[in-house]
Short mmCIF file of C-alpha atoms in Angstrom, two decimals:
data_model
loop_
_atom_site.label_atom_id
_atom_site.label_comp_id
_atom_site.label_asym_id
_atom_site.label_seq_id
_atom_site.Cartn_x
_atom_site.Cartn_y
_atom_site.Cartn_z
CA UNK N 1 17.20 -42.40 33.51
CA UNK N 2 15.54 -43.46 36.89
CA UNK N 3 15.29 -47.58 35.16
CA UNK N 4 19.20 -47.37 34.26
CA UNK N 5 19.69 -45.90 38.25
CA UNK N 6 17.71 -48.64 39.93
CA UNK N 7 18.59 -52.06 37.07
CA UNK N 8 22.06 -50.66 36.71
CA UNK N 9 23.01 -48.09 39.56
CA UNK N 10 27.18 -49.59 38.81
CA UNK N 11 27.23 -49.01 35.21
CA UNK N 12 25.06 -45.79 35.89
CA UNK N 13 27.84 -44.71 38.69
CA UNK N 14 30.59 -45.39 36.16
CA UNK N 15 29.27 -43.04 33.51
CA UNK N 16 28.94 -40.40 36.12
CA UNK N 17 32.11 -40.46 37.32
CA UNK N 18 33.60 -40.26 33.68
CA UNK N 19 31.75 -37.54 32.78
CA UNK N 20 32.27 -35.61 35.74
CA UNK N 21 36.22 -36.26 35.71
CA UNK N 22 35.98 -35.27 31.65
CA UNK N 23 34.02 -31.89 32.79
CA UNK N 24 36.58 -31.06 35.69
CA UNK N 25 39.50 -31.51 33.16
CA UNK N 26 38.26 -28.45 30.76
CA UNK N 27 36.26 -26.90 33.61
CA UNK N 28 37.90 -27.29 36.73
CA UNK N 29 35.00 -27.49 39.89
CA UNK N 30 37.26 -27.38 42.48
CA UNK N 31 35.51 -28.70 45.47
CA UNK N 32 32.03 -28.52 43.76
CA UNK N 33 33.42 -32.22 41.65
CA UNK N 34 32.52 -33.51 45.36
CA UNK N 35 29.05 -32.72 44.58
CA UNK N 36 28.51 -35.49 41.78
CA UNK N 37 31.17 -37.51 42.68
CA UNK N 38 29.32 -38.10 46.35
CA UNK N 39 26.07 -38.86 44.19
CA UNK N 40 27.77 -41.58 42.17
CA UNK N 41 28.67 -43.46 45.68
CA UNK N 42 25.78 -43.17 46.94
CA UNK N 43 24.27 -44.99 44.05
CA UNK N 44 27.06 -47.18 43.35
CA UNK N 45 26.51 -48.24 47.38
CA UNK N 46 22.92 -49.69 45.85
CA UNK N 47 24.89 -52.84 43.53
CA UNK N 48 25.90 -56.02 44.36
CA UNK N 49 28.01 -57.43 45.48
CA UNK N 50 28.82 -54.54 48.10
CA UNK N 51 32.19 -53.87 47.32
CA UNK N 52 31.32 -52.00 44.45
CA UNK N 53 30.55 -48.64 46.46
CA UNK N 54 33.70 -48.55 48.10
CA UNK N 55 35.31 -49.23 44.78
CA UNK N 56 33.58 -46.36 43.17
CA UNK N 57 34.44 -44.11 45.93
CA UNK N 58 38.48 -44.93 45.84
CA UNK N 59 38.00 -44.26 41.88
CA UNK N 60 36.40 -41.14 42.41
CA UNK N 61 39.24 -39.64 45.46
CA UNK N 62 42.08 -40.97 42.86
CA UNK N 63 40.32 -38.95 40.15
CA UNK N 64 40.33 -36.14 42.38
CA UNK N 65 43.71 -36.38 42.94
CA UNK N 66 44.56 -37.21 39.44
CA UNK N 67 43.08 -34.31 38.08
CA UNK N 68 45.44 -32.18 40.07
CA UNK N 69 48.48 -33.57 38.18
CA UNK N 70 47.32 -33.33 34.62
CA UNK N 71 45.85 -29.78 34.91
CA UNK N 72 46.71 -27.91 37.78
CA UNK N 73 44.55 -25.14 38.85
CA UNK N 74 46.74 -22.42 39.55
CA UNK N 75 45.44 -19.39 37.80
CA UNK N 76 44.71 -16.60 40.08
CA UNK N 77 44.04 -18.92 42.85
CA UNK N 78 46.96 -19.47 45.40
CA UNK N 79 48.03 -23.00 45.59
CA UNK N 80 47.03 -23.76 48.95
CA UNK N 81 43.44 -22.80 47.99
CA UNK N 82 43.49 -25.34 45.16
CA UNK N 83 44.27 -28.04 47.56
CA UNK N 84 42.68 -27.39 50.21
CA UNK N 85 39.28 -27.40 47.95
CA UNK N 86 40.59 -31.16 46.51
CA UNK N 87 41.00 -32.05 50.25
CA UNK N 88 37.45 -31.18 51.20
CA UNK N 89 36.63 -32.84 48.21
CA UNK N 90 38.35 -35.83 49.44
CA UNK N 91 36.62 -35.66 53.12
CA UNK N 92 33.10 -35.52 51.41
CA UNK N 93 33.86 -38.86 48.81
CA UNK N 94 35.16 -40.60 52.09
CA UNK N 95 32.69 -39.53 54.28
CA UNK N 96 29.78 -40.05 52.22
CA UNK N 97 31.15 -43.94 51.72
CA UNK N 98 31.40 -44.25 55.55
CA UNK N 99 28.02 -43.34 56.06
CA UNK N 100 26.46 -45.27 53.05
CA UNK N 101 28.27 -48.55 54.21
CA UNK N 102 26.81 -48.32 57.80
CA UNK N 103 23.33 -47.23 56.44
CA UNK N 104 23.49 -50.18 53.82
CA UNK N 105 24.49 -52.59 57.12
CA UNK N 106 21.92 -51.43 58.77
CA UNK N 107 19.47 -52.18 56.06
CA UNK N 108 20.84 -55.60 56.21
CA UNK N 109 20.73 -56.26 59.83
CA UNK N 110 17.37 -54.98 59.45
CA UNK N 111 16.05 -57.04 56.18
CA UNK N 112 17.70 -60.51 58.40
CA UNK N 113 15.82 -59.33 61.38
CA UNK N 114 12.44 -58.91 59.94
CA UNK N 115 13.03 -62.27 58.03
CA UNK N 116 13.57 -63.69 61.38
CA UNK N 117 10.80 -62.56 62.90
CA UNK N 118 8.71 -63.75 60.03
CA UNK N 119 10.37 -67.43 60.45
CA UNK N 120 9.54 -67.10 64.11
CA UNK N 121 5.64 -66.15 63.30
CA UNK N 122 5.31 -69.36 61.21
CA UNK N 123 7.22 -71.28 64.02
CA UNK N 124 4.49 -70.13 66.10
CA UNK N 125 1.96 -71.23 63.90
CA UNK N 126 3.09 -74.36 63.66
CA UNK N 127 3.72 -74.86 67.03
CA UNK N 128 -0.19 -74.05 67.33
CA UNK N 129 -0.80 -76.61 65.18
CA UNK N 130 1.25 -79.12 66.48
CA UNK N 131 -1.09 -78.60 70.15
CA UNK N 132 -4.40 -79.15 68.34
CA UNK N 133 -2.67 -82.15 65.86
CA UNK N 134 -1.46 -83.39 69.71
CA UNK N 135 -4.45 -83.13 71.04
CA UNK N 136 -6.96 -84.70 68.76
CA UNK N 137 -4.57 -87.66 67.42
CA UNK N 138 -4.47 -89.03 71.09
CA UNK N 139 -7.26 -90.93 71.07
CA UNK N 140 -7.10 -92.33 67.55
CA UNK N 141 -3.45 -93.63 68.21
CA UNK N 142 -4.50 -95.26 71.36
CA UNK N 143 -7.25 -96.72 69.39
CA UNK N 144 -4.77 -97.74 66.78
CA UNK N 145 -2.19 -98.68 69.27
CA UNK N 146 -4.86 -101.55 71.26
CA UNK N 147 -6.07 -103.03 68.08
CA UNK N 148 -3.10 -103.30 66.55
CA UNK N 149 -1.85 -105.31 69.37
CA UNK N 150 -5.17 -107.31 69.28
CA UNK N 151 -4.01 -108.11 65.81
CA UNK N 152 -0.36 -109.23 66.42
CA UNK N 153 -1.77 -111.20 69.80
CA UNK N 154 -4.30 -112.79 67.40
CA UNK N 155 -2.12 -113.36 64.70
CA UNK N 156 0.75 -115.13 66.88
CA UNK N 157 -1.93 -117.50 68.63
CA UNK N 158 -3.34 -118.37 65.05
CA UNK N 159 -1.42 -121.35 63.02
CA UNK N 160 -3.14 -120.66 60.13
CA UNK N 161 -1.27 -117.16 59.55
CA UNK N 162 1.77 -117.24 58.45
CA UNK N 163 5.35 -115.75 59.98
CA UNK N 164 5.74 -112.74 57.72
CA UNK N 165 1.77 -111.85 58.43
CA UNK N 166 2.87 -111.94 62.12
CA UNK N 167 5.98 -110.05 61.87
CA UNK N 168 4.48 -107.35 59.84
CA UNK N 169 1.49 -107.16 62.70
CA UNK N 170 4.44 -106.72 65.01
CA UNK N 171 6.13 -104.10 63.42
CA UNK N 172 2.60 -102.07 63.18
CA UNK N 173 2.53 -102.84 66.57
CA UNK N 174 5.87 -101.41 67.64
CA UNK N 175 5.25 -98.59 65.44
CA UNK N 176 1.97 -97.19 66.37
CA UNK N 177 3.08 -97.41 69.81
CA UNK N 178 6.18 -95.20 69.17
CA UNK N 179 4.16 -92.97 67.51
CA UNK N 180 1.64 -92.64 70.29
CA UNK N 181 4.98 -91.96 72.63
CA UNK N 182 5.92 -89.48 70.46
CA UNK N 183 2.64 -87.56 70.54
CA UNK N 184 2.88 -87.65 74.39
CA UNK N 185 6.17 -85.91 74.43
CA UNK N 186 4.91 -83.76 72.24
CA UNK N 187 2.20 -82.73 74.59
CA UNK N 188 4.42 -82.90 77.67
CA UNK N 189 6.71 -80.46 75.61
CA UNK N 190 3.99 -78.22 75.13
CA UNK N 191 2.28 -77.75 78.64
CA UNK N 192 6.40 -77.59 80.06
CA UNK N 193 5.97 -80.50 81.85
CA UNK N 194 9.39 -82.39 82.96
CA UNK N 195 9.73 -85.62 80.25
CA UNK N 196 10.31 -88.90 81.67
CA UNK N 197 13.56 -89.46 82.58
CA UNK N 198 15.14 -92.98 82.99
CA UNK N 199 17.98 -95.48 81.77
CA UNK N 200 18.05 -95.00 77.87
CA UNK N 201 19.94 -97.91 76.21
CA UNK N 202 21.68 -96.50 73.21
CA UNK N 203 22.08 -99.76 71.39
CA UNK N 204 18.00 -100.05 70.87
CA UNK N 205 17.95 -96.45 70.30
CA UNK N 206 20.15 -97.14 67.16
CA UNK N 207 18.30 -100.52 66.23
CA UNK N 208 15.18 -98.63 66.50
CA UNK N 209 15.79 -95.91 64.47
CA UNK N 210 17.72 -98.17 61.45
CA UNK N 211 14.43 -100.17 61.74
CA UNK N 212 11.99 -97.07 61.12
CA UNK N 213 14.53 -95.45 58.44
CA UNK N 214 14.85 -98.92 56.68
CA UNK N 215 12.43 -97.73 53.85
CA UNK N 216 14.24 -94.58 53.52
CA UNK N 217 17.77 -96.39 53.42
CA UNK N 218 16.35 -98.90 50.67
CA UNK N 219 14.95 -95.88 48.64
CA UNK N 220 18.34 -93.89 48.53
CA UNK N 221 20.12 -97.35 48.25
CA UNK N 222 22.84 -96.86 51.44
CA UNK N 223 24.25 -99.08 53.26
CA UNK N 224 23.99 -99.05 57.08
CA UNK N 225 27.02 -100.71 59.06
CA UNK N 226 26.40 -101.25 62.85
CA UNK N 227 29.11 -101.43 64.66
CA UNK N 228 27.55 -101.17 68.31
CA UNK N 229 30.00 -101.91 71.63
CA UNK N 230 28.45 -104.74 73.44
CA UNK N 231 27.73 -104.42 76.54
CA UNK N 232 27.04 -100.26 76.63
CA UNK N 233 26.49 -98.58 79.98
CA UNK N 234 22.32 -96.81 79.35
CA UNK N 235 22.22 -93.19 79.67
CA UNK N 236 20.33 -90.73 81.32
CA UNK N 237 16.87 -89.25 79.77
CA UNK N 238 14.49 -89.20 77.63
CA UNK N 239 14.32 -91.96 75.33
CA UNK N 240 11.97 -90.15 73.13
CA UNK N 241 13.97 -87.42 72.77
CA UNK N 242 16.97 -89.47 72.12
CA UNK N 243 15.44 -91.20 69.68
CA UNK N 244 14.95 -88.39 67.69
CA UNK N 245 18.65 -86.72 67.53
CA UNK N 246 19.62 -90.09 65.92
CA UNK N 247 17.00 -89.78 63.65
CA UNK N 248 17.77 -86.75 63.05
CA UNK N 249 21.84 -87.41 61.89
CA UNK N 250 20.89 -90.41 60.36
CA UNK N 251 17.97 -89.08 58.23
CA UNK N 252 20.85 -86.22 57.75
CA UNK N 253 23.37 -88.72 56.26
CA UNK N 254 21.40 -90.52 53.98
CA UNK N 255 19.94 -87.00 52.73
CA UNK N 256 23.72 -86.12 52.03
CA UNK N 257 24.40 -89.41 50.20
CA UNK N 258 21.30 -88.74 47.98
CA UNK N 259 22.90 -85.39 47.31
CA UNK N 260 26.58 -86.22 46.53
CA UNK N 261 24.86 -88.91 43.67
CA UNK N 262 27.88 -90.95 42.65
CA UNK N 263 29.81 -92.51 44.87
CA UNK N 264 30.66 -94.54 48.13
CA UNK N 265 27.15 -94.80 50.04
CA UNK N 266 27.94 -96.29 53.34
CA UNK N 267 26.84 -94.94 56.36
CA UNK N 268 28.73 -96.11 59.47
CA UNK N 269 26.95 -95.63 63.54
CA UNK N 270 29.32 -96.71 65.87
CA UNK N 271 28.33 -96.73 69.95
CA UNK N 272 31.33 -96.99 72.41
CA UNK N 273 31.64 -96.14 75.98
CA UNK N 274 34.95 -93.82 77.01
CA UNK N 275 34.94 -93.48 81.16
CA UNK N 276 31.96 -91.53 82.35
CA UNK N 277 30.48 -91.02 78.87
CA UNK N 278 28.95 -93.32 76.09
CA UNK N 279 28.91 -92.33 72.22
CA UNK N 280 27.46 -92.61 69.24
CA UNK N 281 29.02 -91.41 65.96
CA UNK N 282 27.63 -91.63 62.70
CA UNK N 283 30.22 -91.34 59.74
CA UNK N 284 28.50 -91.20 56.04
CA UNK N 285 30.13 -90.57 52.72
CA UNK N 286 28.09 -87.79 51.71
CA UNK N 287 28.65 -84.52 50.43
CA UNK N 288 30.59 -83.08 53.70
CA UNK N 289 30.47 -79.82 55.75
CA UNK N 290 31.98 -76.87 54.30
CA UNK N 291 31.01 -75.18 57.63
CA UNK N 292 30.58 -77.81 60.98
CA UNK N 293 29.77 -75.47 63.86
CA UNK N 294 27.31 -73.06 61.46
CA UNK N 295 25.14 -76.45 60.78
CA UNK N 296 23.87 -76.15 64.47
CA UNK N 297 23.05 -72.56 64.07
CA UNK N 298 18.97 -72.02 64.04
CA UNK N 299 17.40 -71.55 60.85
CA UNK N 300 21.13 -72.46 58.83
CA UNK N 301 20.64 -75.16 55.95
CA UNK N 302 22.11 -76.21 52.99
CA UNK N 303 19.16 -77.75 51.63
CA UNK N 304 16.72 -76.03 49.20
CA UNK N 305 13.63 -77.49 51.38
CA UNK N 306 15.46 -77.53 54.43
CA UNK N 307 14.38 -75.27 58.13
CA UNK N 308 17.97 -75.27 59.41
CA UNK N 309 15.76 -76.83 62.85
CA UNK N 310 16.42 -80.10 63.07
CA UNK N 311 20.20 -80.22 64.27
CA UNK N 312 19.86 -77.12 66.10
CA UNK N 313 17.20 -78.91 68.22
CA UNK N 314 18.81 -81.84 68.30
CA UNK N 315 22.04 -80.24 69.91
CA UNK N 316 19.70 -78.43 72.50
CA UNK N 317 18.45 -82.18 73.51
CA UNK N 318 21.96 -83.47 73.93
CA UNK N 319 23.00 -80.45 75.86
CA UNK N 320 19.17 -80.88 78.08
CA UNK N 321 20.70 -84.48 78.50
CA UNK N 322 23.87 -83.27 80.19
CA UNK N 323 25.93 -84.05 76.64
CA UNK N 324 26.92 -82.08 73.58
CA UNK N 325 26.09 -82.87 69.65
CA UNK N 326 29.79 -81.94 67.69
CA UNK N 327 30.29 -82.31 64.08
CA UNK N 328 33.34 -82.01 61.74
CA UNK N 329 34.59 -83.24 58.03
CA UNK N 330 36.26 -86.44 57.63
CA UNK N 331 37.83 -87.71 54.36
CA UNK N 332 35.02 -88.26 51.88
CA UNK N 333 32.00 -87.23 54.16
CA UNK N 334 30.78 -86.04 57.35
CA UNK N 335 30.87 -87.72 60.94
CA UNK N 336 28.54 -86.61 64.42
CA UNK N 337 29.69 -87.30 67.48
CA UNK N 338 26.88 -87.65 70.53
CA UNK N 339 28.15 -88.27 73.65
CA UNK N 340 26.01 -88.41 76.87
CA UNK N 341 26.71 -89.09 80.56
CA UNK N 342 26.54 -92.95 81.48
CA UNK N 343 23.56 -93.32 84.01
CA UNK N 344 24.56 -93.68 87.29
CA UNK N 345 21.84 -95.39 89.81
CA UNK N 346 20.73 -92.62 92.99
CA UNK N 347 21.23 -93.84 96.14
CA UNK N 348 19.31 -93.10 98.82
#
């Protein structure tokens, strides 16, 4: 019996109850039908989905009450005794439900919280990792970084090699360098130092981020449109950091455009400057949000391999920035809106 309680505690609960309203019929309990009938909830409260419990529990109080108009149980008991026993009866179904629902919300609060706690432990971990990674890929990078411009310098000065040779030496270049920058921040992030803050031009930030995505793009087959307002006040920040959040939505769109399969694949990034602020939005045709504010909540994804990280982060750098990250459905897709203070010189 215990396998059929713990692989089938509804259908279990169900044959309880039946038996237990067939027994009171030829045998009436009186308040003792409480008894059983508080066991079935209780195991009924163990299936999912959770409504089941409750459900049990209004089947058993209606029973109770049922039974009371097919067989009456007068006898030599007064009236008022008979229904005051089905009324305790009724106070123990109910308040055995109450307490099972709270205990089984508790469980749940508790079940998330120890998940979370577990999420946070790998964080950690990784965030460990990502020090000593930091750490000992700072000199190779610079290494990497010098030679490789050796290599374009040599390459440009050198008629014999030819103009894709030199623009592909460029764009190792360009790369290794940004990749050195971004172990830097990493390291500034890590010992809490402030990250250098300056004019950010939002155009390059774009260009710069179609460029290193450009592989990606190709692979999923999407098409980027660039529709950038020329000229665009710079920002305030870090340009590091900035880079990143649009990395971050458009690495997000084109993931969404893989996952919708047929269909429009266009992904439009749009900058514009409105008064005091400057924006970028980038609108793809993917498979939408069924749920815009929960996609900045920590740990929230949609994706089967997905941390539910990187837009949470990202809308803590806008908001570090002075700005906010937004996001809502549009017809046929999704569209992000970052908008950031224009930069406005000190004077002393």
């Amino acid at each position: 019996m215990k396998p059929s309680v713990t692989s089938h505690p509804a259908s279990f609960a169900l044959v309880l109850v039946t038996t237990v309203f067939a027994v009171d019929l030829c045998l009436p309990l009186g308040v003792a039908s409480a008894v059983p009938y508080t066991f079935a909830v209780l195991v009924a409260l163990r299936a999912k989905p959770g409504w089941v419990g409750p459900a049990v529990a209004v089947l058993c109080m209606g029973l109770t009450v049922l039974k009371l108009g097919i067989v009456p149980e007068r006898g030599t008991t007064e009236m008022w005794k008979v229904i005051a026993n089905r009324c305790l009866a009724l106070f123990a179904i109910s308040m055995t439900t109450l307490l099972g629902v709270l205990r089984r919300r508790a469980e749940e609060r508790s079940r998330r919280h120890e998940a979370d706690l577990a999420r946070m432990g790998r964080l950690a971990v990784a965030g460990e990792l990502a020090t000593v990674l930091a750490h000992e890929l700072n000199q190779p990078l610079a290494a990497l970084c010098l030679q490789a411009d050796i290599a374009a310098h040599l390459g440009g000065a050198s008629a014999t090699v030819t103009p894709d040779l030199t623009a592909a030496l460029g764009e190792i270049a360009e790369q290794s360098h940004r990749a050195a920058e971004i172990v830097r921040s990493m390291r500034r992030t890590v010992r809490r130092a402030q990250p250098d803050h300056g004019p950010v031009d939002l155009n390059e930030t774009v260009r710069a981020v179609v460029r290193l995505l450009d592989w990606s793009v190709r692979l999923a087959g999407v098409q980027v449109q660039l529709r950038l307002a020329e000229p665009l006040p710079p920002t305030h920040g870090d340009r590091v950091q900035l880079e990143q959040v649009a990395f971050n939505l458009l690495q997000n769109a084109i993931e969404s455009i893989a996952a919708r399969g047929a269909g429009p694949r266009t992904v439009l990034i749009e900058t514009a400057s409105e008064g005091a602020t400057v924006l970028v939005r980038v609108r793809d045709t993917g498979t939408g949000l069924v749920h815009p504010e929960r996609v900045f909540e920590r740990f929230y994804t949609t994706k089967t391999d997905g941390m539910g990280l990187g837009l949470a982060i990202s809308r803590s750098a806008a908001e570090a920035h002075g700005g906010r990250l937004s996001a809502r459905s549009v017809e046929g897709g999704a569209e992000f809106t970052l908008a950031l203070p224009v930069y406005r010189e000190e004077r002393s």
